[in-house]
Short mmCIF file of C-alpha atoms and ligand atoms in Angstrom, two decimals:
data_model
loop_
_atom_site.label_atom_id
_atom_site.label_comp_id
_atom_site.label_asym_id
_atom_site.label_seq_id
_atom_site.Cartn_x
_atom_site.Cartn_y
_atom_site.Cartn_z
CA MET H 28 -32.64 4.24 -21.57
CA GLU H 29 -35.78 3.62 -18.63
CA LYS H 30 -34.52 6.02 -15.54
CA VAL H 31 -31.58 4.60 -14.14
CA ARG H 32 -32.03 3.04 -10.94
CA VAL H 33 -28.41 1.58 -9.24
CA ARG H 34 -27.78 -0.08 -5.56
CA TYR H 35 -24.46 0.41 -3.09
CA PRO H 36 -25.14 -3.30 -1.37
CA PRO H 37 -22.32 -3.39 1.34
CA SER H 38 -22.44 -6.28 3.80
CA PRO H 39 -21.54 -4.21 7.15
CA THR H 40 -19.11 -7.08 7.88
CA GLY H 41 -16.03 -5.09 8.14
CA TYR H 42 -14.67 -1.61 7.79
CA CYS H 43 -15.00 0.29 4.71
CA HIS H 44 -12.18 -0.91 2.08
CA VAL H 45 -11.07 0.15 -0.97
CA GLY H 46 -12.91 -2.76 -2.70
CA THR H 47 -17.11 -1.62 -1.10
CA ALA H 48 -15.46 2.34 -2.31
CA ARG H 49 -15.15 0.98 -5.68
CA MET H 50 -18.28 -1.20 -6.03
CA ALA H 51 -20.07 2.70 -4.97
CA VAL H 52 -17.76 4.72 -7.69
CA VAL H 53 -18.34 2.89 -10.58
CA ASN H 54 -22.40 2.95 -9.20
CA TYR H 55 -22.17 6.36 -8.60
CA LEU H 56 -20.63 7.55 -11.58
CA PHE H 57 -23.04 5.30 -13.91
CA ALA H 58 -25.84 6.51 -11.51
CA LYS H 59 -25.01 10.50 -12.00
CA LYS H 60 -24.07 10.07 -15.71
CA HIS H 61 -27.16 8.81 -16.69
CA GLY H 62 -29.51 10.92 -13.93
CA GLY H 63 -30.16 7.95 -11.85
CA LYS H 64 -30.81 7.51 -8.59
CA ILE H 65 -28.70 5.17 -5.72
CA PHE H 66 -29.74 3.09 -3.14
CA PHE H 67 -27.90 2.75 -0.51
CA ARG H 68 -29.25 -0.63 1.24
CA SER H 69 -26.88 -2.06 4.30
CA GLU H 70 -27.04 -6.16 3.70
CA ASP H 71 -26.57 -7.08 7.18
CA THR H 72 -27.98 -11.03 6.67
CA ASP H 73 -24.98 -12.17 8.44
CA LYS H 74 -25.88 -11.75 12.39
CA GLU H 75 -22.86 -12.69 14.04
CA ARG H 76 -20.47 -10.79 11.58
CA SER H 77 -22.86 -7.81 10.72
CA LYS H 78 -21.85 -4.51 13.06
CA ARG H 79 -23.46 -1.17 13.26
CA GLU H 80 -19.75 0.00 13.76
CA TYR H 81 -19.11 -1.02 10.47
CA GLU H 82 -22.06 0.43 9.07
CA GLU H 83 -21.49 3.73 10.31
CA ASP H 84 -17.68 3.27 9.09
CA ILE H 85 -19.36 2.63 5.35
CA ILE H 86 -21.32 5.60 5.39
CA GLU H 87 -18.91 8.04 6.70
CA GLN H 88 -16.09 6.77 4.95
CA LEU H 89 -18.45 7.01 1.59
CA HIS H 90 -19.46 10.47 2.94
CA TRP H 91 -15.23 11.31 3.18
CA LEU H 92 -14.94 10.50 -0.31
CA GLY H 93 -17.65 12.53 -2.14
CA LEU H 94 -19.95 10.35 -2.71
CA GLY H 95 -24.06 10.24 -1.77
CA TRP H 96 -26.52 8.52 -2.32
CA ASP H 97 -30.68 8.75 -2.43
CA ASP H 98 -32.27 6.28 -0.04
CA PHE H 99 -30.98 3.80 2.21
CA SER H 100 -32.76 0.65 3.76
CA ARG H 101 -31.41 -1.98 5.97
CA THR H 102 -32.04 -5.71 4.79
CA THR H 103 -32.74 -7.36 7.99
CA GLU H 104 -35.38 -3.96 8.16
CA LEU H 105 -37.37 -5.23 5.17
CA VAL H 106 -37.57 -9.41 6.54
CA GLU H 107 -41.03 -8.97 6.97
CA SER H 108 -42.06 -8.33 3.10
CA HIS H 109 -39.09 -10.63 2.20
CA LYS H 110 -41.02 -13.32 4.26
CA THR H 111 -44.54 -12.41 2.48
CA ALA H 112 -43.23 -12.59 -0.51
CA MET H 113 -41.47 -16.10 0.62
CA HIS H 114 -45.42 -16.79 1.33
CA LYS H 115 -46.60 -15.84 -2.20
CA LEU H 116 -44.41 -18.04 -3.89
CA VAL H 117 -45.02 -21.21 -2.49
CA GLY H 118 -48.60 -20.55 -2.23
CA GLU H 119 -48.26 -19.66 -6.38
CA ASP H 120 -46.37 -23.55 -6.11
CA LYS H 121 -43.35 -21.76 -7.34
CA ALA H 122 -41.46 -22.83 -4.60
CA TYR H 123 -42.32 -25.47 -1.41
CA VAL H 124 -41.25 -26.39 1.70
CA SER H 125 -39.53 -29.61 2.11
CA LYS H 126 -38.89 -31.49 4.91
CA GLU H 127 -34.97 -32.86 5.30
CA GLU H 128 -32.66 -34.27 7.07
CA SER H 129 -30.17 -31.88 9.02
CA LYS H 130 -26.70 -32.07 7.42
CA LYS H 131 -25.72 -30.76 11.17
CA ASN H 132 -27.87 -33.18 13.65
CA PRO H 133 -28.17 -36.42 11.46
CA GLY H 134 -31.34 -37.66 12.91
CA GLU H 135 -33.43 -34.43 13.36
CA PHE H 136 -35.70 -32.93 10.65
CA VAL H 137 -35.75 -29.48 9.29
CA GLU H 138 -37.92 -27.33 6.97
CA VAL H 139 -36.21 -25.60 3.98
CA VAL H 140 -37.82 -23.39 1.13
CA ARG H 141 -36.73 -24.62 -2.17
CA LEU H 142 -37.48 -22.72 -5.39
CA ARG H 143 -38.73 -25.11 -8.12
CA ASN H 144 -36.58 -24.98 -10.84
CA PRO H 145 -37.61 -25.49 -14.20
CA GLY H 146 -33.61 -26.27 -15.00
CA ARG H 147 -33.02 -24.51 -18.41
CA SER H 148 -29.99 -22.66 -19.32
CA VAL H 149 -29.92 -19.25 -18.20
CA THR H 150 -27.91 -16.89 -20.65
CA PHE H 151 -27.48 -13.46 -19.53
CA THR H 152 -25.87 -10.38 -21.01
CA ASP H 153 -23.19 -8.41 -18.94
CA VAL H 154 -22.07 -5.33 -19.92
CA ILE H 155 -18.39 -6.02 -19.32
CA ARG H 156 -17.71 -9.37 -19.96
CA GLY H 157 -20.16 -10.30 -22.97
CA ASP H 158 -22.92 -12.96 -23.15
CA ILE H 159 -22.68 -15.52 -20.22
CA THR H 160 -24.84 -18.82 -20.12
CA PHE H 161 -25.16 -20.85 -16.72
CA ASP H 162 -27.35 -24.37 -17.23
CA THR H 163 -28.64 -24.05 -13.54
CA THR H 164 -30.11 -27.80 -14.22
CA GLU H 165 -27.35 -28.85 -11.92
CA LEU H 166 -28.41 -26.24 -9.21
CA GLY H 167 -31.53 -28.56 -8.75
CA ASP H 168 -34.12 -26.71 -6.44
CA PHE H 169 -32.11 -25.03 -4.47
CA VAL H 170 -33.15 -23.85 -1.26
CA ILE H 171 -34.21 -19.87 -0.84
CA GLY H 172 -34.90 -20.15 2.81
CA ARG H 173 -33.94 -21.83 6.13
CA ALA H 174 -37.87 -21.92 6.88
CA ILE H 175 -41.12 -20.39 5.65
CA ASP H 176 -40.24 -17.36 7.54
CA ASP H 177 -36.39 -17.22 7.36
CA PRO H 178 -35.48 -15.87 3.41
CA LEU H 179 -31.69 -16.30 2.49
CA TYR H 180 -29.74 -14.09 1.18
CA ASN H 181 -29.71 -14.35 -2.63
CA PHE H 182 -34.11 -14.16 -1.95
CA ALA H 183 -33.44 -11.03 0.00
CA VAL H 184 -31.07 -9.22 -2.49
CA VAL H 185 -33.61 -10.05 -5.39
CA TYR H 186 -36.69 -9.38 -3.62
CA ASP H 187 -35.22 -5.89 -2.81
CA ASP H 188 -33.27 -5.38 -6.09
CA GLY H 189 -37.21 -5.96 -7.84
CA THR H 190 -39.35 -3.24 -5.13
CA GLN H 191 -36.17 -1.19 -5.65
CA GLY H 192 -36.93 -1.10 -8.82
CA ILE H 193 -32.95 -1.61 -9.69
CA THR H 194 -32.61 -1.59 -13.46
CA HIS H 195 -28.12 -2.04 -13.29
CA VAL H 196 -26.70 -4.29 -11.11
CA ILE H 197 -23.28 -3.40 -11.36
CA ARG H 198 -20.78 -5.22 -8.96
CA GLY H 199 -17.55 -7.43 -8.67
CA GLU H 200 -17.02 -10.63 -10.57
CA ASP H 201 -17.18 -12.30 -7.12
CA HIS H 202 -20.84 -12.34 -7.91
CA ILE H 203 -21.25 -13.82 -10.92
CA SER H 204 -21.56 -17.37 -9.55
CA ASN H 205 -24.72 -15.53 -7.71
CA THR H 206 -26.61 -14.37 -10.71
CA PRO H 207 -28.47 -17.11 -12.12
CA ARG H 208 -29.81 -18.16 -9.27
CA GLN H 209 -30.92 -14.84 -8.65
CA ILE H 210 -32.29 -14.61 -12.48
CA LEU H 211 -34.20 -17.93 -11.32
CA ILE H 212 -35.96 -15.72 -8.39
CA GLN H 213 -36.11 -12.96 -10.17
CA GLU H 214 -38.31 -14.73 -12.77
CA ALA H 215 -40.17 -16.35 -9.85
CA LEU H 216 -41.11 -13.11 -8.62
CA GLY H 217 -41.68 -11.53 -11.61
CA PHE H 218 -39.54 -9.04 -11.13
CA PRO H 219 -37.58 -7.78 -14.87
CA ARG H 220 -34.27 -8.50 -15.09
CA PRO H 221 -32.19 -5.63 -14.55
CA VAL H 222 -28.82 -5.07 -16.78
CA TYR H 223 -25.68 -6.51 -14.91
CA ALA H 224 -21.78 -5.73 -15.19
CA HIS H 225 -19.88 -7.51 -13.43
CA TYR H 226 -16.42 -6.14 -13.34
CA PRO H 227 -12.97 -7.84 -12.29
CA LEU H 228 -11.62 -7.23 -8.62
CA HIS H 229 -8.56 -5.26 -8.32
CA LEU H 230 -5.49 -7.19 -6.34
CA GLY H 231 -3.28 -6.71 -3.91
CA ALA H 232 0.45 -5.02 -4.82
CA ASP H 233 0.99 -8.99 -4.61
CA LYS H 234 -1.45 -10.22 -6.79
CA SER H 235 -3.60 -11.38 -4.34
CA LYS H 236 -6.85 -11.15 -3.43
CA LEU H 237 -7.84 -8.09 -1.51
CA SER H 238 -9.61 -9.42 1.51
CA LYS H 239 -11.89 -7.02 3.53
CA ARG H 240 -10.92 -7.75 7.08
CA THR H 241 -6.89 -7.10 6.31
CA GLY H 242 -6.90 -3.53 8.33
CA ASP H 243 -4.22 -1.82 5.15
CA VAL H 244 -6.84 -2.08 2.76
CA ALA H 245 -9.78 -0.08 4.50
CA VAL H 246 -10.31 3.75 3.82
CA ARG H 247 -10.10 4.53 7.09
CA SER H 248 -6.67 3.51 7.46
CA TYR H 249 -5.41 5.38 4.61
CA ARG H 250 -7.41 8.54 5.71
CA GLU H 251 -5.08 7.72 8.83
CA LYS H 252 -1.83 7.76 6.55
CA GLY H 253 -2.94 11.29 5.54
CA PHE H 254 -4.24 10.69 2.32
CA LEU H 255 -6.15 13.49 0.77
CA SER H 256 -9.95 12.29 -0.09
CA PRO H 257 -9.98 13.23 -4.16
CA ALA H 258 -6.71 11.54 -4.12
CA LEU H 259 -7.83 8.21 -3.05
CA LEU H 260 -11.09 8.63 -5.17
CA ASN H 261 -9.36 9.88 -8.21
CA TYR H 262 -7.30 6.40 -7.56
CA ILE H 263 -9.90 4.03 -7.22
CA ALA H 264 -11.79 5.14 -9.94
CA ILE H 265 -9.41 4.84 -12.68
CA LEU H 266 -8.31 1.97 -10.62
CA GLY H 267 -9.92 -0.52 -13.42
CA TRP H 268 -11.43 2.10 -15.81
CA THR H 269 -9.92 4.15 -18.28
CA PRO H 270 -11.32 8.14 -19.15
CA PRO H 271 -11.81 7.81 -23.37
CA SER H 272 -10.14 11.44 -22.84
CA GLY H 273 -6.76 9.02 -21.23
CA LYS H 274 -6.71 12.26 -18.26
CA GLU H 275 -5.61 10.97 -14.87
CA ILE H 276 -6.85 13.71 -12.66
CA LEU H 277 -10.19 14.29 -12.47
CA SER H 278 -12.53 15.87 -10.25
CA LEU H 279 -15.90 13.78 -9.55
CA ASP H 280 -17.99 16.06 -12.31
CA GLU H 281 -15.32 15.06 -14.92
CA MET H 282 -15.71 11.64 -14.13
CA VAL H 283 -19.12 11.73 -14.48
CA ALA H 284 -18.89 13.31 -17.52
CA GLU H 285 -16.64 10.19 -19.07
CA PHE H 286 -17.69 7.39 -17.27
CA GLU H 287 -19.51 4.46 -18.98
CA LEU H 288 -19.52 1.18 -18.32
CA GLU H 289 -17.69 -0.44 -21.33
CA ASN H 290 -14.52 1.24 -20.23
CA LEU H 291 -14.28 -0.75 -17.24
CA HIS H 292 -11.30 -2.64 -17.86
CA LYS H 293 -11.92 -7.07 -18.55
CA SER H 294 -8.80 -7.78 -16.21
CA GLY H 295 -7.97 -6.51 -12.78
CA ALA H 296 -5.83 -3.60 -12.15
CA VAL H 297 -3.17 -4.37 -9.17
CA PHE H 298 -3.57 -2.00 -5.82
CA ASP H 299 -0.05 0.50 -6.76
CA MET H 300 0.61 2.50 -3.62
CA GLU H 301 3.30 4.41 -5.34
CA LYS H 302 0.17 5.55 -7.76
CA LEU H 303 -1.60 6.36 -4.92
CA ARG H 304 1.09 8.30 -3.80
CA TRP H 305 1.44 9.66 -7.20
CA TYR H 306 -2.08 11.29 -7.09
CA ASN H 307 -1.80 12.61 -3.68
CA ARG H 308 0.91 14.53 -4.27
CA HIS H 309 -0.52 16.17 -6.97
CA TYR H 310 -3.61 16.82 -4.73
CA LEU H 311 -1.24 18.20 -2.45
CA SER H 312 0.46 20.14 -4.96
CA GLU H 313 -2.88 22.00 -5.54
CA MET H 314 -3.09 23.21 -1.82
CA SER H 315 -2.59 26.89 -1.02
CA VAL H 316 1.00 27.62 0.94
CA GLU H 317 -1.36 28.71 3.68
CA ASP H 318 -3.35 25.72 3.72
CA PHE H 319 -0.49 23.35 3.28
CA ASN H 320 1.44 25.23 6.19
CA ALA H 321 -1.42 25.12 8.46
CA HIS H 322 -2.18 21.55 8.29
CA ALA H 323 2.04 20.36 7.71
CA LEU H 324 2.56 22.31 11.23
CA THR H 325 -0.01 20.96 13.27
CA VAL H 326 1.34 16.94 12.01
CA LEU H 327 4.90 18.00 12.40
CA ARG H 328 4.68 19.76 16.07
CA ALA H 329 2.65 16.52 16.94
CA ALA H 330 5.57 14.57 15.91
CA ILE H 331 8.53 16.26 17.03
CA THR H 332 7.33 16.38 20.87
CA ALA H 333 5.93 12.09 20.31
CA ARG H 334 9.69 11.95 19.47
CA ASN H 335 10.82 13.95 22.88
CA LEU H 336 12.39 17.23 21.23
CA SER H 337 11.31 20.23 22.24
CA TRP H 338 9.05 22.74 19.97
CA ASN H 339 10.84 26.00 18.62
CA ASP H 340 10.01 29.03 15.56
CA ALA H 341 12.67 26.61 13.40
CA GLY H 342 9.91 24.10 12.88
CA GLU H 343 8.13 27.05 10.83
CA LYS H 344 11.11 27.65 8.85
CA ILE H 345 11.37 23.85 7.30
CA LEU H 346 7.88 23.90 6.00
CA SER H 347 8.94 24.21 2.36
CA LEU H 348 11.73 22.00 2.82
CA ILE H 349 8.33 19.90 3.92
CA ARG H 350 6.87 20.50 1.02
CA GLU H 351 9.11 18.99 -1.61
CA LYS H 352 9.93 15.69 0.57
CA ILE H 353 6.13 14.53 1.14
CA SER H 354 3.69 12.54 -1.14
CA VAL H 355 1.30 12.21 2.10
CA TRP H 356 0.61 14.01 5.85
CA GLY H 357 1.65 11.07 7.16
CA ASP H 358 5.31 11.04 5.65
CA ILE H 359 6.14 13.94 8.00
CA SER H 360 5.54 11.39 10.94
CA ASP H 361 7.64 9.26 9.07
CA LEU H 362 10.39 11.60 8.25
CA VAL H 363 10.40 12.84 11.86
CA ALA H 364 10.42 9.31 13.34
CA GLU H 365 13.73 8.86 10.98
CA GLY H 366 15.29 11.60 12.52
CA GLU H 367 15.37 14.07 9.02
CA PHE H 368 13.89 16.70 10.96
CA ASP H 369 16.33 16.61 14.02
CA PHE H 370 18.53 19.17 13.36
CA ALA H 371 15.65 22.10 13.88
CA PHE H 372 15.54 20.87 16.64
CA SER H 373 18.04 19.67 18.81
CA ALA H 374 22.16 20.07 18.45
CA PRO H 375 23.20 16.58 16.74
CA VAL H 376 26.02 14.75 18.55
CA LEU H 377 28.43 13.94 16.50
CA ASP H 378 31.00 11.18 15.44
CA PRO H 379 34.32 12.84 15.09
CA ALA H 380 35.38 10.29 12.34
CA LYS H 381 32.92 11.14 10.05
CA ILE H 382 33.26 15.30 10.89
CA PRO H 383 35.83 15.67 7.65
CA GLY H 384 35.53 15.57 4.01
CA LYS H 385 35.66 12.47 1.72
CA GLY H 386 39.58 11.39 1.93
CA ASP H 387 40.42 14.68 4.39
CA ASP H 388 42.05 14.69 8.07
CA ALA H 389 40.51 15.71 11.76
CA ALA H 390 43.13 18.43 10.82
CA ALA H 391 42.23 19.52 7.02
CA GLY H 392 38.35 19.74 8.63
CA ALA H 393 39.33 21.70 11.60
CA LYS H 394 40.95 24.17 8.65
CA HIS H 395 37.97 24.21 6.76
CA LEU H 396 35.52 24.48 9.79
CA HIS H 397 37.91 27.39 11.38
CA HIS H 398 37.81 29.14 7.84
CA VAL H 399 33.68 28.61 7.62
CA ARG H 400 32.86 29.68 11.10
CA ALA H 401 34.36 33.30 10.44
CA LEU H 402 33.19 34.16 7.36
CA LEU H 403 29.86 33.11 9.23
CA GLU H 404 30.50 35.39 11.69
CA LYS H 405 30.77 38.28 9.21
CA LEU H 406 26.88 37.78 8.59
CA SER H 407 24.02 39.48 10.44
CA GLU H 408 21.10 37.36 11.99
CA ALA H 409 18.61 38.54 9.21
CA ASP H 410 21.54 37.54 6.64
CA PHE H 411 20.67 33.72 8.23
CA ARG H 412 17.40 34.35 7.38
CA ASP H 413 17.59 33.87 3.68
CA SER H 414 20.26 30.61 2.95
CA GLU H 415 20.96 32.59 -0.15
CA ARG H 416 23.25 35.16 1.32
CA VAL H 417 24.23 31.89 3.13
CA LYS H 418 25.90 30.60 0.63
CA ALA H 419 26.83 33.63 -1.27
CA ALA H 420 28.92 33.98 2.09
CA LEU H 421 30.87 30.19 1.78
CA TRP H 422 30.75 29.45 -1.85
CA ASP H 423 34.02 31.34 -3.11
CA TYR H 424 35.97 29.74 -0.17
CA ALA H 425 34.59 26.40 -0.63
CA THR H 426 35.01 26.23 -5.08
CA GLU H 427 38.49 27.97 -4.06
CA ALA H 428 39.47 24.95 -1.65
CA GLY H 429 37.20 21.82 -2.95
CA ARG H 430 33.33 22.00 -1.95
CA GLY H 431 33.42 18.53 -0.33
CA SER H 432 35.89 19.59 1.76
CA VAL H 433 34.31 22.36 3.15
CA LEU H 434 30.69 21.66 2.64
CA TRP H 435 30.54 18.24 4.16
CA PRO H 436 31.67 19.43 7.37
CA LEU H 437 29.66 21.91 7.96
CA ARG H 438 26.63 19.98 7.22
CA TYR H 439 27.59 16.83 9.23
CA SER H 440 28.55 19.77 11.75
CA LEU H 441 25.02 21.33 11.81
CA SER H 442 22.95 17.65 11.13
CA GLY H 443 24.75 14.61 12.65
CA ARG H 444 23.71 13.19 9.91
CA GLU H 445 25.33 11.75 6.33
CA LYS H 446 22.08 12.70 4.38
CA SER H 447 20.50 16.21 4.79
CA PRO H 448 19.36 19.30 3.59
CA ASP H 449 22.25 21.05 2.55
CA PRO H 450 24.00 23.02 5.03
CA PHE H 451 22.81 26.43 3.99
CA LEU H 452 19.26 25.75 4.27
CA ILE H 453 19.95 24.11 7.78
CA ALA H 454 22.01 27.51 8.76
CA SER H 455 18.97 29.68 7.86
CA VAL H 456 16.23 27.51 9.80
CA ILE H 457 18.44 27.23 13.19
CA GLY H 458 19.80 31.03 12.77
CA LYS H 459 22.95 32.47 13.52
CA SER H 460 24.00 31.69 17.00
CA SER H 461 23.00 28.01 17.29
CA THR H 462 24.71 27.44 13.79
CA ILE H 463 28.51 29.20 15.53
CA GLU H 464 27.61 26.88 18.18
CA ARG H 465 27.21 23.78 16.56
CA VAL H 466 30.78 24.60 14.38
CA GLU H 467 32.44 25.14 17.17
CA ILE H 468 31.06 21.77 19.33
CA ALA H 469 32.58 19.85 15.88
CA LEU H 470 35.92 21.97 16.30
CA ASN H 471 35.90 20.81 19.99
CA THR H 472 35.16 17.03 19.13
CA LEU H 473 37.32 17.28 16.66
CA GLN H 474 40.60 18.44 19.05
CA SER H 475 39.35 15.99 21.83
CA SER H 476 39.51 12.96 19.85
N1 LIG Y 8 -23.54 -7.61 0.32
C1 LIG Y 8 -22.91 -8.20 -0.89
C2 LIG Y 8 -21.49 -8.39 -0.75
O1 LIG Y 8 -20.51 -6.81 0.21
C3 LIG Y 8 -23.32 -7.62 -2.23
C4 LIG Y 8 -24.51 -8.15 -3.35
C5 LIG Y 8 -24.39 -8.00 -4.61
O2 LIG Y 8 -23.65 -6.26 -5.56
O3 LIG Y 8 -25.55 -7.98 -4.96
O4 LIG Y 8 -20.49 -8.25 -1.04
#
């Protein structure tokens, strides 16, 4: 194969969305697999909607995902060469300037440039979809410039692909309908035809078409929710591609080694948030305890403060619990907001009716709590640091008197919640004095009810 040259041609009219990232991933994998070059071309031809901010975001997010390129250009900065090429086509009579009545302002005449369309059928071979034939007669002599010095998008794309020596145009199938026009322009300009590969677009969870203007599919929003870049990269890569090995977890290098355009799916995958979370959980599980804890602590602390609770050392003691529970950093903030970890930072407000175990009355609840308090009193502060020792101290009694009857009141007294971690763990997090204090509060609450 001749030296591979591919392009990333995003239009900077919105933040980098998953679709942009997918386009880049597919092109990156293909280029790297074949030792090729990647041309990043910011197609900023839409003057109203294109923004430098969006271009910067696309660059930033692709870098964050670990994707690079070899060359960077902006379509508007290449416009002089587009004009020269269009003048040349007109000079060769392959295109012509035509004076036409404006559709917008009837009565007004404007100049447009039209390509002389030979009007035959055009067949191109698409690596993913096979042969595709278009009858181009119905396109007629289509417009390639709003004026001799104002070439249209399709013209610019073809000229840039040609001069950059692009060998493979790998893009979403939403561009298929542009291809016959682009091929006709390419032939008029005398550029060789690249290989085309149009892959199906992926769909939203509700099977709707994803839109780049919907903020929730912006790569930055996944990043803000705390997804790790290798997880998002891995998920985006397998969204519409199955590596021959069948592996689901792959590093970028492994993906490059396995990648072939032919293995891209022929129908559109549905973006599955649960699957993305599964990937993220996997990559989180690969983090060292130190790295995990350092990051989790920062997120936890900010969330606790945002909930107006005062931070204390118990925060560090729930990190292993957090590690079991979360799939993505943002889950920490969600769990904190739901009150899941309040037990570590403040004494709960108790509903007396909820203190006794199932089927027990207040007297039975109080009896068990009294007994539990006595058993806990015998433990030292140091014993409390180990939830297993707390459990050992209570287990025989709980087994004898009924686990639900004994452990429910304790757990509820410590957490104030019907669902929470087990009471031994909570006791070890909050320590001896707070544990005893909360049991006493529960006893007083029962008594005064
Ligand atoms: N600029 C186009 C887009 O962002 C891509 C054009 C192409 O791949 O040829 O949709």
